Tab-separated table of C-alpha atoms in Angstrom:
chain	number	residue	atom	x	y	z
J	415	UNK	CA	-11.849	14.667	32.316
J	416	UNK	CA	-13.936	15.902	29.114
J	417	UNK	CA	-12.909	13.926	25.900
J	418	UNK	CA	-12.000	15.925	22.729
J	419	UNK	CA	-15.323	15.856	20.105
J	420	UNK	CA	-14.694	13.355	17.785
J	421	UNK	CA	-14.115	16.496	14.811
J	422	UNK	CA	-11.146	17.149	17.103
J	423	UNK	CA	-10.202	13.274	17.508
J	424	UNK	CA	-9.834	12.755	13.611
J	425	UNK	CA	-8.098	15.729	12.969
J	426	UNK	CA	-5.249	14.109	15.606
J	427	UNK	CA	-5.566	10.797	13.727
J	428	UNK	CA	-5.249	12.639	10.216
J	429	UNK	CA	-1.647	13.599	10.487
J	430	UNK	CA	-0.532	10.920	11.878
J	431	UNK	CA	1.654	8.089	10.060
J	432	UNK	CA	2.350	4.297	10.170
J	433	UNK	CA	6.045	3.993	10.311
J	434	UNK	CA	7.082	2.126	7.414
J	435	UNK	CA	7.341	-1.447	8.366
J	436	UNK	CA	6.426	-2.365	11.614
J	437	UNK	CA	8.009	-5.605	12.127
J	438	UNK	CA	11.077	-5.436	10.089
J	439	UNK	CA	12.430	-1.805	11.110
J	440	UNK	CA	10.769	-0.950	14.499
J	441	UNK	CA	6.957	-1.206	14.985
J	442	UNK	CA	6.107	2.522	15.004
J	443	UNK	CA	3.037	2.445	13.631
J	444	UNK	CA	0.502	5.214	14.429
J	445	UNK	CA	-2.398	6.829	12.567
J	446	UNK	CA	-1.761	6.452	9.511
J	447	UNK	CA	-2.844	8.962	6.811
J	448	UNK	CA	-0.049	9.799	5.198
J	449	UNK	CA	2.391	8.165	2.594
J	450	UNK	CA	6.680	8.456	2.520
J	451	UNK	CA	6.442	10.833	-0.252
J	452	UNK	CA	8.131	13.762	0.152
J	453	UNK	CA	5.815	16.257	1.826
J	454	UNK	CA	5.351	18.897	-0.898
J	455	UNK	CA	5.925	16.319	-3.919
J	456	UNK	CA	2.383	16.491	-5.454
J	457	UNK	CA	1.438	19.779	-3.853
J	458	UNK	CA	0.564	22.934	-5.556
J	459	UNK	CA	-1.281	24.740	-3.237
J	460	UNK	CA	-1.650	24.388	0.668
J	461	UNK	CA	-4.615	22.189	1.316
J	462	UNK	CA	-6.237	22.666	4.613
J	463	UNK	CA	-4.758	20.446	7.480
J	464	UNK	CA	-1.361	20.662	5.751
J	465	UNK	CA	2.056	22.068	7.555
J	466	UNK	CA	1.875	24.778	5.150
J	467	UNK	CA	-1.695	25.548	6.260
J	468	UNK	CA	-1.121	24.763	9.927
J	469	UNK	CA	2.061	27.712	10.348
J	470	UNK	CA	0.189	30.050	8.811
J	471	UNK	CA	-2.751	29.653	11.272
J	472	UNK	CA	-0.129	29.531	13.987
J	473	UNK	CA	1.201	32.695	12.958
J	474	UNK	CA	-1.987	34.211	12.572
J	475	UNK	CA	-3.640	32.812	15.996
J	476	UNK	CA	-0.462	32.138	18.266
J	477	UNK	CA	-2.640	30.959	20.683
J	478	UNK	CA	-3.950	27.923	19.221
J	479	UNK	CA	-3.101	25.313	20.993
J	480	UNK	CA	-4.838	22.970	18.432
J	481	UNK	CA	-2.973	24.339	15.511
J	482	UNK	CA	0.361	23.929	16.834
J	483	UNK	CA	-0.464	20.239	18.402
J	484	UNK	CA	-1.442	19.213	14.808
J	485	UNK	CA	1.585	21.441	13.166
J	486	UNK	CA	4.075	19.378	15.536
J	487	UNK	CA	2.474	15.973	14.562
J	488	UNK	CA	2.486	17.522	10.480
J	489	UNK	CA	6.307	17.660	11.268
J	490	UNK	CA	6.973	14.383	12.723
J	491	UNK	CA	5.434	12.989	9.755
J	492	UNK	CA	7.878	14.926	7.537
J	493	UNK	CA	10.734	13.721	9.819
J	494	UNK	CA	9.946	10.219	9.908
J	495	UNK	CA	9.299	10.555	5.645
J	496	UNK	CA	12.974	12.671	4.837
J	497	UNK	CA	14.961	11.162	7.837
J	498	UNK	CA	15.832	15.006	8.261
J	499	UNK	CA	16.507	15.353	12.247
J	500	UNK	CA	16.254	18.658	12.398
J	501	UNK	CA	12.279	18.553	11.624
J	502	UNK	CA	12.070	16.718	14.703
J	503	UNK	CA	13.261	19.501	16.472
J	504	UNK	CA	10.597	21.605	14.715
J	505	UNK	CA	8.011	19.204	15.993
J	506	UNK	CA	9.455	19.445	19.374
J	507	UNK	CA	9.248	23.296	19.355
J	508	UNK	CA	5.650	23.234	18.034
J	509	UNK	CA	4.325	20.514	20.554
J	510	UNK	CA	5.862	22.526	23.282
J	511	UNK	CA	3.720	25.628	22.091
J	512	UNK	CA	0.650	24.020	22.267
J	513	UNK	CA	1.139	22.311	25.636
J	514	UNK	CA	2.238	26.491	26.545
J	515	UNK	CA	-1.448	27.339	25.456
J	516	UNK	CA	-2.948	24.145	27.200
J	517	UNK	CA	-1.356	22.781	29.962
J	518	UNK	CA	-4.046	20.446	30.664
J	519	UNK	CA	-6.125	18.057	29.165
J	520	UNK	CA	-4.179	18.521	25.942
J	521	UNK	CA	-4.520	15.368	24.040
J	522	UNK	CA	-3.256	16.157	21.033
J	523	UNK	CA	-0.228	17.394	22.443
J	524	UNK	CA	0.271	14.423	24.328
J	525	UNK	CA	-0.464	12.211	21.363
J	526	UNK	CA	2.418	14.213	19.461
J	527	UNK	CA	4.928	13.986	21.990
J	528	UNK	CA	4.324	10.123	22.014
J	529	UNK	CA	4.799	10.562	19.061
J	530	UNK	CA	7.261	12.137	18.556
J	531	UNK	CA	9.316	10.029	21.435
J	532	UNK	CA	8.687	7.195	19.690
J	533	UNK	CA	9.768	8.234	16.403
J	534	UNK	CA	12.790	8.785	17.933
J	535	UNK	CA	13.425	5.749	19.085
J	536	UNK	CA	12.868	6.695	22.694
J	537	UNK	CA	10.229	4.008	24.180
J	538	UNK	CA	9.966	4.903	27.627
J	539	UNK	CA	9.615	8.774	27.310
J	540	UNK	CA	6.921	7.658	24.044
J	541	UNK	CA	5.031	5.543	26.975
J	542	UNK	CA	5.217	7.829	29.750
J	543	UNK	CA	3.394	10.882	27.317
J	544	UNK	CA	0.892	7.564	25.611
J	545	UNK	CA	-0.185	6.737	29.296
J	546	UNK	CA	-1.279	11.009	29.386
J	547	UNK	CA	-3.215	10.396	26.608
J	548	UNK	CA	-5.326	8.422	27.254
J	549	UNK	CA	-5.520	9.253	30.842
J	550	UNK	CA	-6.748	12.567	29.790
J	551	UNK	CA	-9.337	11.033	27.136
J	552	UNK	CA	-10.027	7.253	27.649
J	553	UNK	CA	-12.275	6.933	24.799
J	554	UNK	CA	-9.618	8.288	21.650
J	555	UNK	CA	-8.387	5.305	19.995
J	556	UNK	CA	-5.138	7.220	18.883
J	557	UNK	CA	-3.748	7.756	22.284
J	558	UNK	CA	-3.864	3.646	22.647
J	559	UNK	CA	-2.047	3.076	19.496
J	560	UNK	CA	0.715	5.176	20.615
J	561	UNK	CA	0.115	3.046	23.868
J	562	UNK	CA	0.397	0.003	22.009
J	563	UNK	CA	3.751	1.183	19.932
J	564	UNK	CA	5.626	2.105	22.968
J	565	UNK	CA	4.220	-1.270	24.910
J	566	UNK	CA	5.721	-3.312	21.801
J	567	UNK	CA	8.853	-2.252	21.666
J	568	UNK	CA	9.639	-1.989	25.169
J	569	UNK	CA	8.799	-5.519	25.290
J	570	UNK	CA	5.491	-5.682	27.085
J	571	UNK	CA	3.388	-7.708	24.914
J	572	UNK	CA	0.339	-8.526	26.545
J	573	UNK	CA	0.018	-4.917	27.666
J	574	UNK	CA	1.117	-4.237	23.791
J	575	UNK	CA	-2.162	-6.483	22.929
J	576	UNK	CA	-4.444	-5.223	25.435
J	577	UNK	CA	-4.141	-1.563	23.899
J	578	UNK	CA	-4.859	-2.738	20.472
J	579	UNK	CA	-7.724	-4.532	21.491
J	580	UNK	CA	-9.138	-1.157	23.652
J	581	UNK	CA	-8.156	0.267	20.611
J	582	UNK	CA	-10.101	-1.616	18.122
J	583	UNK	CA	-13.155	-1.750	20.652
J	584	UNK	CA	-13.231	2.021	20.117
J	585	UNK	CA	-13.061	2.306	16.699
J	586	UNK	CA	-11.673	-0.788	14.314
J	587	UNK	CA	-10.738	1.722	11.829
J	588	UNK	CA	-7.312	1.156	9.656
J	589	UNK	CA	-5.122	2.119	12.357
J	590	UNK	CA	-6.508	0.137	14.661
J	591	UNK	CA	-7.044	-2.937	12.646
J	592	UNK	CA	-3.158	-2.321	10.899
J	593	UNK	CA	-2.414	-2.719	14.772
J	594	UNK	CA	-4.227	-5.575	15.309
J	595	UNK	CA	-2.702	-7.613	12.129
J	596	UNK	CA	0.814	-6.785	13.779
J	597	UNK	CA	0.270	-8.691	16.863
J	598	UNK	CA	-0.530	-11.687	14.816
J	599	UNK	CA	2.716	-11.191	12.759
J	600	UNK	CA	4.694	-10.706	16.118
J	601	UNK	CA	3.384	-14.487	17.344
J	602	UNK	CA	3.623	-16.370	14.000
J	603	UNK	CA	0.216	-15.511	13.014
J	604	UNK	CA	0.569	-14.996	8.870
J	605	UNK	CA	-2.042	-15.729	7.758
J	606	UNK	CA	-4.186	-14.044	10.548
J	607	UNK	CA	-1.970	-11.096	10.193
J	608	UNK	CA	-2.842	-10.867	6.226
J	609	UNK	CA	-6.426	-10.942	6.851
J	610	UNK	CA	-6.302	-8.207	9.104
J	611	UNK	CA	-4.090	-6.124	6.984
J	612	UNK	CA	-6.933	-6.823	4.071
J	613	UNK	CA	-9.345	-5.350	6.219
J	614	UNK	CA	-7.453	-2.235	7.048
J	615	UNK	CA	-6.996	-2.073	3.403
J	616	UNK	CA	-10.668	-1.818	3.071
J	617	UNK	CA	-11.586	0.377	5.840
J	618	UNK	CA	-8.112	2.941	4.705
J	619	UNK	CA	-9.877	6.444	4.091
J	620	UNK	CA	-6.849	8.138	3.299
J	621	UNK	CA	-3.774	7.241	0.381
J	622	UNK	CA	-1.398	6.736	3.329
J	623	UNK	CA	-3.431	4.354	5.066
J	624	UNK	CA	-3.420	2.582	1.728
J	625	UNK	CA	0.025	2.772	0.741
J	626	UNK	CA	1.050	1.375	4.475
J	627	UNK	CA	-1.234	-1.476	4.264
J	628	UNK	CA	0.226	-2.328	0.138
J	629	UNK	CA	3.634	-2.039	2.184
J	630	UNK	CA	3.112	-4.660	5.110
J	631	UNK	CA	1.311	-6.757	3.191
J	632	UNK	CA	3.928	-7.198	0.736
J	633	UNK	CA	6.670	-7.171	3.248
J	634	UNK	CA	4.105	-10.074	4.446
J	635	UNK	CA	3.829	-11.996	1.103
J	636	UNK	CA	8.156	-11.647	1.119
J	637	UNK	CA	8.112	-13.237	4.174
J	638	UNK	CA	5.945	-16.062	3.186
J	639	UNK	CA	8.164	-16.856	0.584
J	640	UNK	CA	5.861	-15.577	-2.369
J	641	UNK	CA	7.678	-12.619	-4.161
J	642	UNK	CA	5.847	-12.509	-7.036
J	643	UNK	CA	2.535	-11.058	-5.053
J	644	UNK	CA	4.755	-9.116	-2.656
J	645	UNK	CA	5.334	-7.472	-6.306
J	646	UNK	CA	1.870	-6.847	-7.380
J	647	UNK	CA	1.190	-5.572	-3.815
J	648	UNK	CA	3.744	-2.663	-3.733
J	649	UNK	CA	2.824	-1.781	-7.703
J	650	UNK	CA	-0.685	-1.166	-6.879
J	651	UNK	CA	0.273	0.649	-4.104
J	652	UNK	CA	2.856	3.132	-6.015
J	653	UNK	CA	0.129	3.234	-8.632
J	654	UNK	CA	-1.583	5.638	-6.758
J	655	UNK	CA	1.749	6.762	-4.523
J	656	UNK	CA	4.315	7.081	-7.034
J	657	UNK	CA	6.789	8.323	-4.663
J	658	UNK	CA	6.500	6.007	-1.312
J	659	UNK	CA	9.478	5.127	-0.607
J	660	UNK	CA	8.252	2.163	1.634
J	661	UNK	CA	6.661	0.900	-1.014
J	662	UNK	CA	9.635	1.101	-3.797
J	663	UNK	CA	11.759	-0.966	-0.857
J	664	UNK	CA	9.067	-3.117	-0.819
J	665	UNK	CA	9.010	-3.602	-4.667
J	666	UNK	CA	12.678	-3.537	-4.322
J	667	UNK	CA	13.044	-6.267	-2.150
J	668	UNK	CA	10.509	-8.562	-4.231
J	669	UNK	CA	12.383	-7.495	-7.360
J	670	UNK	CA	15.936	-8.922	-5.652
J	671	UNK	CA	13.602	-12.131	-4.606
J	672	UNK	CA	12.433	-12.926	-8.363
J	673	UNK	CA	16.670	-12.073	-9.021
J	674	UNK	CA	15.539	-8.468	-10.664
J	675	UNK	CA	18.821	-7.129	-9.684
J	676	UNK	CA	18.828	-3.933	-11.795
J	677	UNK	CA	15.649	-3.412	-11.077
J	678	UNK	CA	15.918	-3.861	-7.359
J	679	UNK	CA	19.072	-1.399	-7.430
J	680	UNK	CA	16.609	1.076	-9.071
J	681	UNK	CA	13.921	0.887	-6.956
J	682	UNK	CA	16.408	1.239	-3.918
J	683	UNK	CA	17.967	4.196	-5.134
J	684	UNK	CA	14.397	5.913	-5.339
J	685	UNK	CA	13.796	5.180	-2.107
J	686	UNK	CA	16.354	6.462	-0.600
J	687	UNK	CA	16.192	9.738	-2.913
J	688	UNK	CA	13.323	9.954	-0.740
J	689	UNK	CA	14.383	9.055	2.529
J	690	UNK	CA	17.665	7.854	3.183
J	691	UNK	CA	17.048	5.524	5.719
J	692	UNK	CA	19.286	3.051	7.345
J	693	UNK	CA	17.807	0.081	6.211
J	694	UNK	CA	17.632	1.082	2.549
J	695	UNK	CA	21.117	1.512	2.852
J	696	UNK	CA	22.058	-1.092	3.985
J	697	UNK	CA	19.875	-3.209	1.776
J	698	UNK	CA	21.047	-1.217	-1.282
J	699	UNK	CA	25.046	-2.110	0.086
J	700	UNK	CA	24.433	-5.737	0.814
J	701	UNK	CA	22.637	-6.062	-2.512
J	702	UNK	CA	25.554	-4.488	-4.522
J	703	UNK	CA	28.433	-6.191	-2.251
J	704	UNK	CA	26.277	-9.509	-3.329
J	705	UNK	CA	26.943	-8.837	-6.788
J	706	UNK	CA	30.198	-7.703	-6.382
J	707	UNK	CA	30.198	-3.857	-6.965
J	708	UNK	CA	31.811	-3.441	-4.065
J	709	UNK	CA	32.765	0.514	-5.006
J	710	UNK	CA	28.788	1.132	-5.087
J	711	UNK	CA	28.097	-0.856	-1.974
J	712	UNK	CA	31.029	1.133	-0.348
J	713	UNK	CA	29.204	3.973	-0.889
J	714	UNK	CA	26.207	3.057	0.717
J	715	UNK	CA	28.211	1.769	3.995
J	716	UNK	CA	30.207	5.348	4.277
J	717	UNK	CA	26.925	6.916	4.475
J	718	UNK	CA	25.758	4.817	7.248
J	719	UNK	CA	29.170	5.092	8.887
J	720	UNK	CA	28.380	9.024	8.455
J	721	UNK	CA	24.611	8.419	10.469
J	722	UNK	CA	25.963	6.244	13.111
J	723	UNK	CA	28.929	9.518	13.997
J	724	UNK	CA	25.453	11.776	14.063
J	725	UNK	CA	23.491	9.141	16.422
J	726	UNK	CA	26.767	8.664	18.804
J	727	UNK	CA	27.246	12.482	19.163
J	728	UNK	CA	23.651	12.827	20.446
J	729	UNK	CA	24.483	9.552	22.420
J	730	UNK	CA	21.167	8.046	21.160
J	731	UNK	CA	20.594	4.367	21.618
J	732	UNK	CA	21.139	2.402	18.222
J	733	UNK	CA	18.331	0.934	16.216
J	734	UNK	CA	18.973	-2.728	14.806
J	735	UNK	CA	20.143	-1.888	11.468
J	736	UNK	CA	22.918	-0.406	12.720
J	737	UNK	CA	23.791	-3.135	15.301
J	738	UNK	CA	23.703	-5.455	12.672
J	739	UNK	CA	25.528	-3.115	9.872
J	740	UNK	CA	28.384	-3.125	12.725
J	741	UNK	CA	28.437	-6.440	13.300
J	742	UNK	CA	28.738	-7.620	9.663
J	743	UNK	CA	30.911	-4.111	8.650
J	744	UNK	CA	32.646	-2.985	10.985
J	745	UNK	CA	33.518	-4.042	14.934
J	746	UNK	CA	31.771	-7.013	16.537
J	747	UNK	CA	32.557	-6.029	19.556
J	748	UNK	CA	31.664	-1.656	19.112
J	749	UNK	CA	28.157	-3.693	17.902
J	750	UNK	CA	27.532	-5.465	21.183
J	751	UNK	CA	28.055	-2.446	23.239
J	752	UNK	CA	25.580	-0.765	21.052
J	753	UNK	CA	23.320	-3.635	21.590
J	754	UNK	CA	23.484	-3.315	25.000
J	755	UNK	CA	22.980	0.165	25.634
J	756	UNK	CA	19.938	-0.432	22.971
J	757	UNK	CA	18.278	-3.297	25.307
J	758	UNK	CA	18.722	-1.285	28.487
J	759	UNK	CA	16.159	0.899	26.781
J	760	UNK	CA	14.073	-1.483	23.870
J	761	UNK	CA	13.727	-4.782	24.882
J	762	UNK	CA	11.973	-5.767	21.572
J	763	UNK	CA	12.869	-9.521	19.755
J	764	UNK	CA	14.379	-7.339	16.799
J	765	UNK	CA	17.146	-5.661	19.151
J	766	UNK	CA	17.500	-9.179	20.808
J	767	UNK	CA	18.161	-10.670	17.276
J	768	UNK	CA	20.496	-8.047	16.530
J	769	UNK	CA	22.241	-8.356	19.961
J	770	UNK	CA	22.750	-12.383	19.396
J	771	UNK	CA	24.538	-11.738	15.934
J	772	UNK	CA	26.558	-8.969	16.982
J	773	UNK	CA	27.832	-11.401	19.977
J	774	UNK	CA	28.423	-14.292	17.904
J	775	UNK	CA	30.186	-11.858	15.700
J	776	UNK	CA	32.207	-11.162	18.636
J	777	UNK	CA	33.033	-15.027	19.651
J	778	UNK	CA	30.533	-15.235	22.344
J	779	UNK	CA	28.238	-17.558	21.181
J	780	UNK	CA	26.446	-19.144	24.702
J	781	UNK	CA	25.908	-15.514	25.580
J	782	UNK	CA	24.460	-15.025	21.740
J	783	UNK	CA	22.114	-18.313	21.749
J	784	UNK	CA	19.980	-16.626	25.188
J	785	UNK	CA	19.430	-13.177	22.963
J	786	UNK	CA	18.707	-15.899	20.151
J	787	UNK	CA	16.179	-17.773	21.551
J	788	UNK	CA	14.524	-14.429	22.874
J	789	UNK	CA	14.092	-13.271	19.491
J	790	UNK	CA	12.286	-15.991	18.747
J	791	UNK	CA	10.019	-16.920	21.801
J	792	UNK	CA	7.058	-15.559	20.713
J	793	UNK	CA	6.845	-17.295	17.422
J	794	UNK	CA	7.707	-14.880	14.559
J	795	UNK	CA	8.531	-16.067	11.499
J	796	UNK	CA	11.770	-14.686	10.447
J	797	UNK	CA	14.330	-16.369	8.343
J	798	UNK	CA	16.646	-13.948	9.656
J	799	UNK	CA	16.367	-14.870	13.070
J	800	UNK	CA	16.330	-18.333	12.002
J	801	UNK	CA	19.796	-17.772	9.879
J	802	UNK	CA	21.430	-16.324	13.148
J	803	UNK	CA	20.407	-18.655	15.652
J	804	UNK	CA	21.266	-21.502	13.094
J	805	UNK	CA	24.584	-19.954	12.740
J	806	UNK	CA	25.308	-19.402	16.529
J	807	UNK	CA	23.777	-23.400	17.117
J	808	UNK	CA	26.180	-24.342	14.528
J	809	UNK	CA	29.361	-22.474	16.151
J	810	UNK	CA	28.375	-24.198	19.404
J	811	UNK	CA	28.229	-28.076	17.754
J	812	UNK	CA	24.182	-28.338	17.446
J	813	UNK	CA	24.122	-29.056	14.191
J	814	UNK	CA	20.807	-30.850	14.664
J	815	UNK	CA	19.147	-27.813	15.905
J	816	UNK	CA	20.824	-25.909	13.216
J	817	UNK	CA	19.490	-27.917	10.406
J	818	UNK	CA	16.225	-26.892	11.691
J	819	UNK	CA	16.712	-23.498	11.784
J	820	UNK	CA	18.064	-23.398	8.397
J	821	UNK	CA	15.599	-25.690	6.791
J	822	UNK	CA	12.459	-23.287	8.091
J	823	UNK	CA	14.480	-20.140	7.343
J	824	UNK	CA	14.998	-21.233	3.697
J	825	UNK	CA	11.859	-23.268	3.520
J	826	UNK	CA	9.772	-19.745	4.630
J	827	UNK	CA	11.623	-17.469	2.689
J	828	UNK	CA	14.771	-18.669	-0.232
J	829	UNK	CA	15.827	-15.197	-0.859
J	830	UNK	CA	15.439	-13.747	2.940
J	831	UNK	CA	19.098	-11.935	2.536
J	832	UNK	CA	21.463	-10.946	-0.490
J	833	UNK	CA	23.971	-12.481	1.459
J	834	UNK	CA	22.928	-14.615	4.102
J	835	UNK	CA	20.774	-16.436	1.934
J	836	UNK	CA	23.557	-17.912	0.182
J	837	UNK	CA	25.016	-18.605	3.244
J	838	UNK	CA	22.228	-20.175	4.643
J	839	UNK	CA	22.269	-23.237	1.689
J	840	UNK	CA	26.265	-23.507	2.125
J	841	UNK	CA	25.587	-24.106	5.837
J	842	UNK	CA	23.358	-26.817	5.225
J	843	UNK	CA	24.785	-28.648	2.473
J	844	UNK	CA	27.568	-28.679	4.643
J	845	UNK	CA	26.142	-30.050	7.867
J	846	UNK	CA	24.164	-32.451	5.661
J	847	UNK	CA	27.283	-33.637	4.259
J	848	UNK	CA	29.144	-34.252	7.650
C-alpha cells in the first residue's frame, strides 16, 4: 500500500497532542504539537492548519478527505485541552467524513480515530484503528505511537516497547523520543527517562512539544524528590505557555512540595479554569481538605461527583482518579466495581494501583496486595503505590515489608500526597515504635 508523502505525514503529526502526563494520569501521549491552552487563547486570526482554518476548507471543498482527517484530530486536541465531551463528538463526526471521502488507505483518519479512542479512554477500539495505521503505511512514525499508547495501557508492554522503538527507528523526533523516555519511567528508569525527555526537549519544533516535555520532566524531578527544579521546569515552560494548564499543575504540585500552599491553590485554580480535569480536582480538594478548608475542598469533590453521574450515564469505564476519589470519598465498595469494570478493559499498573486501594478500602486486603504487587512489577517508582501497598502489608501484619514500602515512598518523594504523605510518617513512626 502507497505511504502518505512525508508533507502529508507532518501535517498528521502537527495536530496532534501529548496527553498531559503520561504516567501519572493515563499515558496518552501522541504527537505532540500543541499546548493545554485554550484553543483560541492567543489567537487573533486563523493561522493555517488551525480548526478555524480547517472548517472553512471543509466547507469550501466537502470532499477533502485530508481536511476533515486533520479537522477531527484539531478537535480532539481541543477536547482533550477543555475536557468539553461534546468536541469529541465533533471529532467523531469529522473523522467519519473523511473516512466517507476515503475509505481506504486513509491514514490520517485512522490515526484520528486512534486517537480519538484513546482519548477516550477506550484502549482496545484505540488499538484496533493504531494496528490500520500502520498497516496501511508502515513507514509513519505517528501511527506507532498511537500503537504504542494503546499497547501501554492495555498492558502489553513489550509490544508497548517494540512500537516505540519502530517508532524512533523511523524518525527519533520529540514524539518519538517523549515515547521512548516513558518506557524508562514505566520500569524504574529515572534517570534514563530524564535524559530522554532532555532530548525531546531539544529536538521539540513546536511550543507544545516544549511545554509537554517542561511538564514530564517536572512531574519527573517531583517524583525524584527534588521540588525545587520540578519548579524551575514548569516556569520556563509557562514562560513561553502562559496558559498550560499541565504545566500550572505541575508548578502547582512543586509549589505544595516546597509547602507554597497559596500559591499551589492558585496555580490549581488556573488550571482548571482551563481544563477542569479530574485530577486537578481532586488535587485542588485533597490540598484544601489538608489544610482544613473543608467548604473549598467540598466544592471541588461535588464537581467530580457531578463528572462521575456524566461518565456512568454513558456507562464508560472509570479512569483512576476517580477509582481512587471513590475510594477515599465516597463508597469503597461502588470503587471496586468501578475498578473492575476498568481492568476488564485497561489492564495498566495505574488502574491496578487504584483497584488495590479501593479493595483495601473495602476490607479486602489479600485480594488488594495481588492488584498491589501488579502495580508495581515492573519497577516504577511511585510513592503512591508504595503508600498503598505499605498500607494494605500493614492491615495484613507485614509490618516488615511495610517499613519498606514506606521508607522508599518517603525516601523518593516526602511530599508525594497532601494527605497520604502525612500518613505515610504516622505509619512508620508507629510500626517503628511497636
Amino acid at each position: 500500500m502507497p505511504t502518505p508523502p512525508p508533507s502529508r505525514l507532518r501535517s498528521i503529526a502537527v495536530v496532534l497532542v501529548l496527553g498531559a502526563a503520561m504516567f501519572t494520569i493515563g499515558a496518552l501521549g501522541l504527537a505532540p504539537d500543541a499546548n493545554t491552552t485554550p484553543a483560541d487563547a492567543h489567537r487573533t486570526a486563523a493561522p493555517r492548519g488551525s480548526v478555524e482554518a480547517l472548517r472553512e476548507r471543509v466547507r469550501t471543498v466537502p470532499a477533502d478527505a485530508a481536511a476533515w482527517s486533520a479537522l477531527g484530530l484539531g478537535y480532539v486536541q481541543q477536547a482533550r485541552a477543555t475536557a468539553d465531551p461534546a468536541t469529541y463528538a465533533r471529532a467523531e463526526t469529522a473523522l467519519r467524513r473523511s473516512l466517507t471521502a476515503q475509505p481506504d488507505d486513509n491514514t490520517g483518519a485512522q490515526i484520528g480515530m486512534g486517537a480519538l479512542a484513546a482519548a477516550r479512554h477506550d484502549f482496545p477500539t484505540a488499538l484496533s484503528w493504531a494496528r490500520k495505521a500502520t498497516a496501511s503505511a508502515p513507514y509513519d512514525p505517528v501511527g506507532y505511537g498511537v500503537l504504542a499508547d494503546a499497547y501501554t495501557q492495555l498492558g502489553r508492554y513489550p509490544d508497548a516497547y517494540r512500537a516505540v522503538q519502530r517508532m524512533n527507528d523511523l524518525r527519533p523526533d520529540a514524539p518519538a523520543l517523549a515515547r521512548a523516555s516513558y518506557t524508562f519511567e514505566l520500569r524504574g528508569r529515572t534517570g534514563e527517562a530524564v535524559s530522554l525527555m532532555r532530548r525531546s526537549l531539544d529536538a521539540a519544533s513546536t511550543p507544545g512539544e516544549r511545554s509537554f516535555a517542561h511538564a514530564v520532566l517536572a512531574t519527573l524531578a517531583l517524583q525524584s524528590g527534588r521540588p525545587r527544579q520540578a519548579l524551575r521546569e514548569a516556569e520556563t515552560g509557562l514562560r513561553a505557555t502562559p496558559g498550560d494548564s499541565a504545566l500550572l499543575e505541575a508548578r502547582a504540585r512543586a509549589h505544595e512540595a516546597l509547602g507554597h500552599t497559596g500559591q499551589a491553590v492558585t496555580d490549581f485554580r488556573a488550571a482548571i479554569a482551563v481544563a477542569p480535569l479530574p485530577h486537578y480536582l481532586l488535587g485542588l480538594g485533597e490540598l484544601q481538605q489538608s489544610l482544613g478548608n473543608d467548604t473549598e475542598a467540598e466544592a471541588q469533590y461535588a464537581v467530580l461527583r457531578g463528572q462521575e453521574a456524566v461518565r456512568r450515564s454513558s456507562h464508560a469505564p472509570a479512569d483512576t482518579d476517580a477509582i481512587l476519589f471513590e475510594a477515599d470519598h465516597g463508597d469503597p465498595e461502588q470503587a471496586v466495581a468501578m475498578a473492575r469494570q476498568a481492568l476488564g478493559k485497561r489492564e495498566f499498573i495505574a488502574m491496578h494501583d487504584a483497584c488495590a486501594w479501593a479493595l483495601h478500602r473495602a476490607g479486602r486486603d489479600s485480594e488488594a496486595l495481588r492488584q498491589a504487587d501488579q502495580a508495581l512489577a515492573l519497577g516504577t517508582r511511585s510513592a503512591l503505590f508504595r503508600y498503598h501497598r505499605a498500607v494494605i502489608l500493614h492491615a495484613l501484619g507485614d509490618d516488615d515489608a511495610a517499613r519498606t514500602d514506606l521508607t522508599a515512598a518517603l525516601r523518593t518523594e516526602p511530599h508525594f500526597h497532601p494527605l497520604h504523605a502525612a500518613e505515610a510518617r504516622a505509619l512508620l513512626q508507629r510500626i517503628d515504635s511497636a
